[in-house]
Amino acid sequence: MPRSFHLVPALALAGVIASTLAFGQAAGPGTLTLAMPIEPPNLDPTTGAAAAIREVTYRNIYEGLTRIDRSGAVQPALAKSWTLSDDGLTYRFTLESDVTFHDGSPLTSADVKFSLDRARAPDSTNAQKQLFEPIAEVATPDAQTVVITLKRPTGLFLWNLGWGDAVIFSEKSAATNKTNPIGTGAFKFAAWTRGDRVVLEKNPAYRAAAQVKLDKVIFRFIGDAQAQAAALKAGEVDAMPNLGAPELFEDFQKDPRFKTVAGSTEGEIVAGFNNARKPLDDARVRRALTQAVDRKALVDAAYNGIGQPIGSHFSPGQPGYIDLTSVLPYDPKAAKAALATAGYPNGFSLTLRVPQMTYARRSAEVMAAMFQDIGVTLTLEPIEFPGQWLDQVFKRTDYDMTIVAHTEPLDIGIYARDAYYFNYQNAAMKAIMAEVNATADTPQRLALLGKAQKQLAEDAPALFLFLLPKLGVWNAKLKGLWDNQPIPANDVVEVSWH
Amino acid sequence: MLRPLLSRLGTALATLILGSLVLFTLLEVLPGDPAAVMLGLEAQPDTLAAVRRELGLDGPAAARYLGWIWGMLHGDFGLSYTYRVPVAELIADRLSLTLPLALLAIALSTLIALPLGTLAAAKHGRAADTGVMIFAQLGVAVPNFWIGLLLILGFALTWPLFPVGSFPGWGQGLLPGLHALLLPALALALPQAAILTRVARAAVLEVLSEDYIRTARAKGLSDQRVLVRHALRAALVPIVTILGLQFSFLVAGAILVENIFALPGLGRLLYQAMNQRDLIVVKDVAMLLAAVVITVNLLVDLAYLWLDPRLRRAG
């Protein structure tokens, strides 16, 4: 036998020796290792839309005047209190005292003015510039007071200030926050190994430092769903707030070492119609197509039965939600009859541009089968998301149907826009949304949002399928992680081990 | 000697320039505006324009092409659109993982393939040969990401000997680094080893039928000595050639394997950059890979020139 054959046992031996080295699972009691599927492109939430930026930085590193809590409600943050003038136009905020940025400089009203003016400037690259559009002026009567005057009453203004896009920067660090974030939050940025992890450390100067239990937070970026599950099982990762693969979720539900929570997100999975194209410009056709889809069966097939069917573009986690899944219930016979009335007794053919995401692919296949029952042939055409999709569907609206999750919170206003990829034009919807925006009174605003939901459910500008669930899996000894995701965030300020 | 040398150098340079042009043009026509990807589903037209200006995407194509090449010649690979750090830094970081991973994979596949291939050739037609060939057939058929999953299941979850995918960094020492890279290297190496085993077997079989082997046997050398001293040595030439050719498969395989094992390597960087339309990173990494392949080919060519005097006179 040639000498080289001895290498096989030698290699095995080397493996055994290597394995005796302590590895993984070494995190101390004050450390939390949390895995996310996507790495943030940078750490500045005011210059990019990527949810991953917020999932690392929101409240942990940066804070805004207000914040949105785990239940989706607006809470004080850097502003400890505020008043609103009777005409609904002037907000007067009082800032928390003794707040410092991570570089040691104190927070003053000038920082707030700088941040908001920067966000609404003509050359601003803020992805949600429209949130700041209602601001007419930001004044700073003293270091602890900020007065914001609006052009018109804006019902969602305090909510808007709680977005990741509205966090407060210091002028000194604004240009470098992408790579070296300086905020006022409970955790300071410590290190970033690109492609692998971002490490945060507890900020001892935080105003409520005593309540923060974690010393260190490691955000690991693991794209592959199998790799995520393996890292959790091996104990190398403590929490996966948003597991990528529903079929792996069941496995964790049976394992007592883990806590599993199927929470809600703001991600409405919507099969968009191109309302400018025949025959989809006919509401009767859109309604018929909606009636052809059994949403419950679709969720079972596409997402292992986890995920709540929706009848309009609104998350069940939001205040003001109404269940409208029964407005156009599953009824293929009625759908076929409606198509005949609309002039299509023999059905027609449509093309559906399907992005590569699992939920999209599977939902599309189920929909194609269900459409077949009413004589509509759906051709599935794969399209790459985001690049190709943004170009072809979003920008040039070159499509019949598509399918994508809309993850921005409270984004029902897109149906009132002049140029949005659905090409939906409806004066009634525009009037309702204008009224919503001008109403600061909460019950009244929620009633109007209900009206908007009904309008969409009945007019069916898109086929509303189900809400993308947040499949949280974490070590059973952890507490304080968010069950739901009212905005993109992994707020770990209140997380602790027990 | 000089003319063929210059001609090969010239060809390599022309290939490099042509490659850069094709790459630039392809990325120009690729759908997907980096600014739109950054700003998401709520993007407003004026914000898009502002971001495009910031990224330097609004000049004429020729100027941007020349700027890119000029920068690279000066070692300036530009700023990544998404990360906003120098691309050269990103690439250097990732190479410190991918290069050792690739070398480990090549070493492992050679260590597996040479003995197996030689064994199969020596036992030609017998059970051992059949066994090895079945292994080789399996190895060719099974993709490396699937092997990666099996390895994780076996050696990281069921029998937790290895981490499932976290690279501690070389700062932690050589041993923890190698420990973390062994499973992914094995996943990369096995399909290659399968191909290499077949090549080694064929090469050794061919050598074994040569006259000088018969001479060696006639001199009374043992079978083992004949195999190792004579047959294997002669068979190394085609084996090394195949190893060189496998380099590109290694890169493609590394993209998948690095994703399965959550390793921050060059393959994963390229994959992420494609998804995020970080076109400058895509351009730079692809150009770098092209340059490496072209250089390897050039070196092989030059080595042949040096080895085989007949080639010097031709061309």
XYZ file of N, CA and C in Angstrom, chain B residues 34-133:
300
model
N -28.529 50.902 -8.980
C -28.058 50.811 -7.594
C -28.801 51.779 -6.667
N -29.125 52.949 -7.159
C -29.827 53.930 -6.329
C -31.218 53.421 -5.972
N -31.909 52.819 -6.937
C -33.259 52.313 -6.682
C -33.216 51.175 -5.662
N -32.198 50.327 -5.762
C -32.070 49.230 -4.806
C -31.849 49.778 -3.396
N -31.067 50.849 -3.302
C -30.796 51.430 -1.988
C -32.034 52.048 -1.366
N -32.882 52.644 -2.197
C -33.977 53.433 -1.652
C -35.292 52.678 -1.501
N -35.412 51.524 -2.151
C -36.575 50.680 -1.903
C -37.871 51.132 -2.543
N -38.980 50.557 -2.031
C -40.282 50.686 -2.685
C -40.948 52.045 -2.528
N -40.388 52.915 -1.724
C -41.034 54.210 -1.535
C -40.251 55.331 -2.217
N -39.237 54.958 -2.988
C -38.312 55.949 -3.536
C -39.013 57.023 -4.369
N -38.599 58.270 -4.162
C -39.126 59.391 -4.938
C -38.084 59.763 -5.999
N -38.552 60.235 -7.155
C -37.615 60.516 -8.261
C -36.468 61.461 -7.897
N -36.751 62.539 -7.132
C -35.668 63.493 -6.854
C -34.637 62.897 -5.891
N -35.096 62.016 -4.978
C -34.149 61.356 -4.087
C -33.255 60.420 -4.886
N -33.873 59.706 -5.851
C -33.106 58.802 -6.709
C -32.000 59.567 -7.435
N -32.375 60.737 -7.958
C -31.395 61.539 -8.698
C -30.265 61.970 -7.785
N -30.605 62.349 -6.543
C -29.589 62.800 -5.591
C -28.611 61.665 -5.272
N -29.158 60.450 -5.080
C -28.289 59.314 -4.764
C -27.394 58.967 -5.956
N -27.967 59.038 -7.167
C -27.159 58.741 -8.358
C -25.988 59.703 -8.493
N -26.267 60.990 -8.218
C -25.176 61.973 -8.265
C -24.102 61.603 -7.255
N -24.555 61.236 -6.029
C -23.622 60.920 -4.961
C -22.734 59.726 -5.334
N -23.320 58.753 -6.035
C -22.562 57.545 -6.381
C -21.723 57.722 -7.642
N -21.877 58.877 -8.305
C -21.134 59.100 -9.543
C -21.631 58.227 -10.678
N -22.956 58.038 -10.759
C -23.517 57.170 -11.798
C -24.033 57.965 -12.977
N -23.860 59.286 -12.958
C -24.548 60.082 -13.966
C -23.648 60.648 -15.074
N -22.357 60.275 -15.094
C -21.488 60.758 -16.168
C -21.619 59.920 -17.427
N -20.954 60.305 -18.522
C -20.961 59.466 -19.729
C -20.193 58.162 -19.487
N -20.651 57.088 -20.172
C -20.116 55.747 -19.910
C -18.608 55.673 -20.171
N -18.159 56.308 -21.264
C -16.733 56.210 -21.618
C -15.861 56.793 -20.515
N -16.286 57.938 -19.984
C -15.513 58.581 -18.922
C -15.471 57.703 -17.679
N -16.613 57.047 -17.377
C -16.659 56.206 -16.191
C -15.790 54.960 -16.368
N -15.763 54.442 -17.619
C -14.924 53.275 -17.886
C -13.447 53.629 -17.689
N -13.032 54.739 -18.304
C -11.636 55.142 -18.203
C -11.263 55.458 -16.757
N -12.180 56.099 -16.052
C -11.941 56.416 -14.648
C -11.713 55.155 -13.825
N -12.506 54.139 -14.131
C -12.410 52.858 -13.409
C -11.044 52.214 -13.649
N -10.669 52.114 -14.940
C -9.395 51.474 -15.294
C -8.224 52.269 -14.707
N -8.289 53.592 -14.875
C -7.215 54.470 -14.389
C -7.041 54.286 -12.877
N -8.159 54.249 -12.170
C -8.119 54.065 -10.721
C -7.466 52.735 -10.364
N -7.891 51.672 -11.064
C -7.370 50.341 -10.728
C -5.867 50.264 -10.964
N -5.402 50.941 -12.034
C -3.966 50.936 -12.320
C -3.191 51.604 -11.186
N -3.870 52.487 -10.451
C -3.225 53.155 -9.327
C -3.532 52.496 -7.994
N -4.160 51.329 -8.076
C -4.488 50.620 -6.839
C -5.726 51.176 -6.159
N -6.449 52.080 -6.841
C -7.674 52.632 -6.275
C -8.863 51.905 -6.884
N -9.483 51.012 -6.099
C -10.588 50.206 -6.618
C -11.932 50.879 -6.409
N -11.943 52.082 -5.867
C -13.189 52.812 -5.671
C -13.851 52.489 -4.343
N -14.957 53.206 -4.061
C -15.711 52.993 -2.825
C -16.904 52.101 -3.118
N -17.132 51.099 -2.278
C -18.308 50.250 -2.426
C -19.559 51.111 -2.271
N -20.553 50.920 -3.186
C -21.784 51.718 -3.098
C -22.512 51.454 -1.798
N -22.553 50.195 -1.387
C -23.363 49.899 -0.209
C -22.583 50.090 1.080
N -21.391 49.522 1.175
C -20.649 49.611 2.433
C -19.975 50.968 2.653
N -19.682 51.672 1.555
C -18.985 52.961 1.629
C -17.582 52.846 2.233
N -16.919 51.768 1.950
C -15.511 51.641 2.328
C -14.766 51.254 1.054
N -13.432 51.459 1.019
C -12.680 51.117 -0.188
C -12.856 49.641 -0.567
N -13.115 49.396 -1.867
C -13.324 48.030 -2.335
C -12.054 47.201 -2.123
N -10.897 47.842 -2.289
C -9.636 47.122 -2.125
C -9.542 46.516 -0.723
N -10.007 47.282 0.270
C -10.003 46.803 1.653
C -10.917 45.583 1.808
N -12.123 45.691 1.212
C -13.087 44.591 1.278
C -12.495 43.326 0.675
N -11.886 43.494 -0.511
C -11.347 42.327 -1.221
C -10.210 41.702 -0.417
N -9.334 42.556 0.130
C -8.204 42.029 0.901
C -8.701 41.232 2.111
N -9.721 41.788 2.787
C -10.332 41.090 3.928
C -10.820 39.707 3.538
N -11.558 39.664 2.428
C -12.192 38.419 2.018
C -11.177 37.412 1.500
N -10.106 37.918 0.857
C -9.090 37.012 0.334
C -8.409 36.253 1.468
N -8.321 36.895 2.635
C -7.647 36.236 3.752
C -8.427 35.012 4.209
N -9.668 34.886 3.749
C -10.417 33.669 4.047
C -10.467 32.746 2.836
N -10.783 33.351 1.662
C -11.023 32.537 0.479
C -9.747 31.851 -0.018
N -8.629 32.560 0.063
C -7.383 31.971 -0.425
C -6.990 30.728 0.386
N -6.937 30.825 1.719
C -6.650 29.612 2.498
C -7.687 28.514 2.263
N -8.966 28.922 2.116
C -10.020 27.938 1.871
C -9.751 27.188 0.572
N -9.413 27.955 -0.482
C -9.160 27.340 -1.784
C -7.924 26.438 -1.728
N -6.873 26.910 -1.066
C -5.653 26.113 -0.996
C -5.896 24.821 -0.204
N -6.637 24.954 0.887
C -6.976 23.785 1.697
C -7.787 22.783 0.876
N -8.731 23.321 0.086
C -9.573 22.448 -0.729
C -8.727 21.723 -1.771
N -7.814 22.465 -2.409
C -6.954 21.833 -3.414
C -6.083 20.757 -2.755
N -5.529 21.089 -1.581
C -4.681 20.124 -0.884
C -5.475 18.877 -0.521
N -6.684 19.088 0.026
C -7.502 17.943 0.420
C -7.865 17.091 -0.783
N -8.270 17.751 -1.873
C -8.713 16.960 -3.029
C -7.540 16.179 -3.603
N -6.342 16.755 -3.569
C -5.176 16.021 -4.057
C -4.858 14.849 -3.130
N -4.945 15.115 -1.838
C -4.643 14.063 -0.856
C -5.627 12.897 -0.964
N -6.853 13.211 -1.343
C -7.840 12.134 -1.487
C -7.677 11.441 -2.834
N -7.500 12.274 -3.893
C -7.584 11.741 -5.252
C -6.359 10.911 -5.642
N -5.163 11.367 -5.274
C -3.968 10.653 -5.740
C -3.909 9.207 -5.241
N -4.049 8.985 -3.926
C -4.022 7.599 -3.459
C -5.149 6.762 -4.056
N -6.365 7.351 -4.104
C -7.506 6.579 -4.608
C -7.330 6.250 -6.085
N -6.910 7.246 -6.851
C -6.732 7.030 -8.288
C -5.654 5.996 -8.561
N -4.566 6.095 -7.813
C -3.470 5.146 -8.002
C -3.900 3.740 -7.600
N -4.622 3.671 -6.489
C -5.122 2.377 -6.023
C -6.013 1.736 -7.085
N -6.934 2.549 -7.631
C -7.857 2.028 -8.637
C -7.090 1.524 -9.853
N -6.067 2.274 -10.263
C -5.287 1.873 -11.436
C -4.521 0.583 -11.151
N -3.972 0.494 -9.931
C -3.187 -0.683 -9.572
C -4.057 -1.928 -9.512
N -5.292 -1.744 -9.018
C -6.218 -2.883 -8.893
C -7.207 -2.880 -10.051
N -6.761 -2.463 -11.209
C -7.617 -2.300 -12.382
C -8.549 -3.493 -12.595
N -9.862 -3.187 -12.654
C -10.828 -4.232 -12.939
C -11.269 -5.025 -11.730
N -10.631 -4.802 -10.601
C -11.028 -5.573 -9.417
C -11.967 -4.773 -8.521
N -12.353 -5.354 -7.396
C -13.376 -4.743 -6.529
C -12.966 -3.344 -6.061
N -11.696 -3.177 -5.683
C -11.248 -1.881 -5.192
C -11.438 -0.806 -6.265
N -11.125 -1.166 -7.497
C -11.284 -0.244 -8.619
C -12.757 0.162 -8.760
N -13.622 -0.825 -8.749
C -15.052 -0.557 -8.880
C -15.516 0.368 -7.747
N -15.064 0.065 -6.537
C -15.450 0.892 -5.383
C -15.038 2.341 -5.570
N -13.797 2.526 -5.965
C -13.295 3.886 -6.162
C -14.089 4.587 -7.257
N -14.377 3.872 -8.336
C -15.103 4.504 -9.430
C -16.522 4.883 -9.021
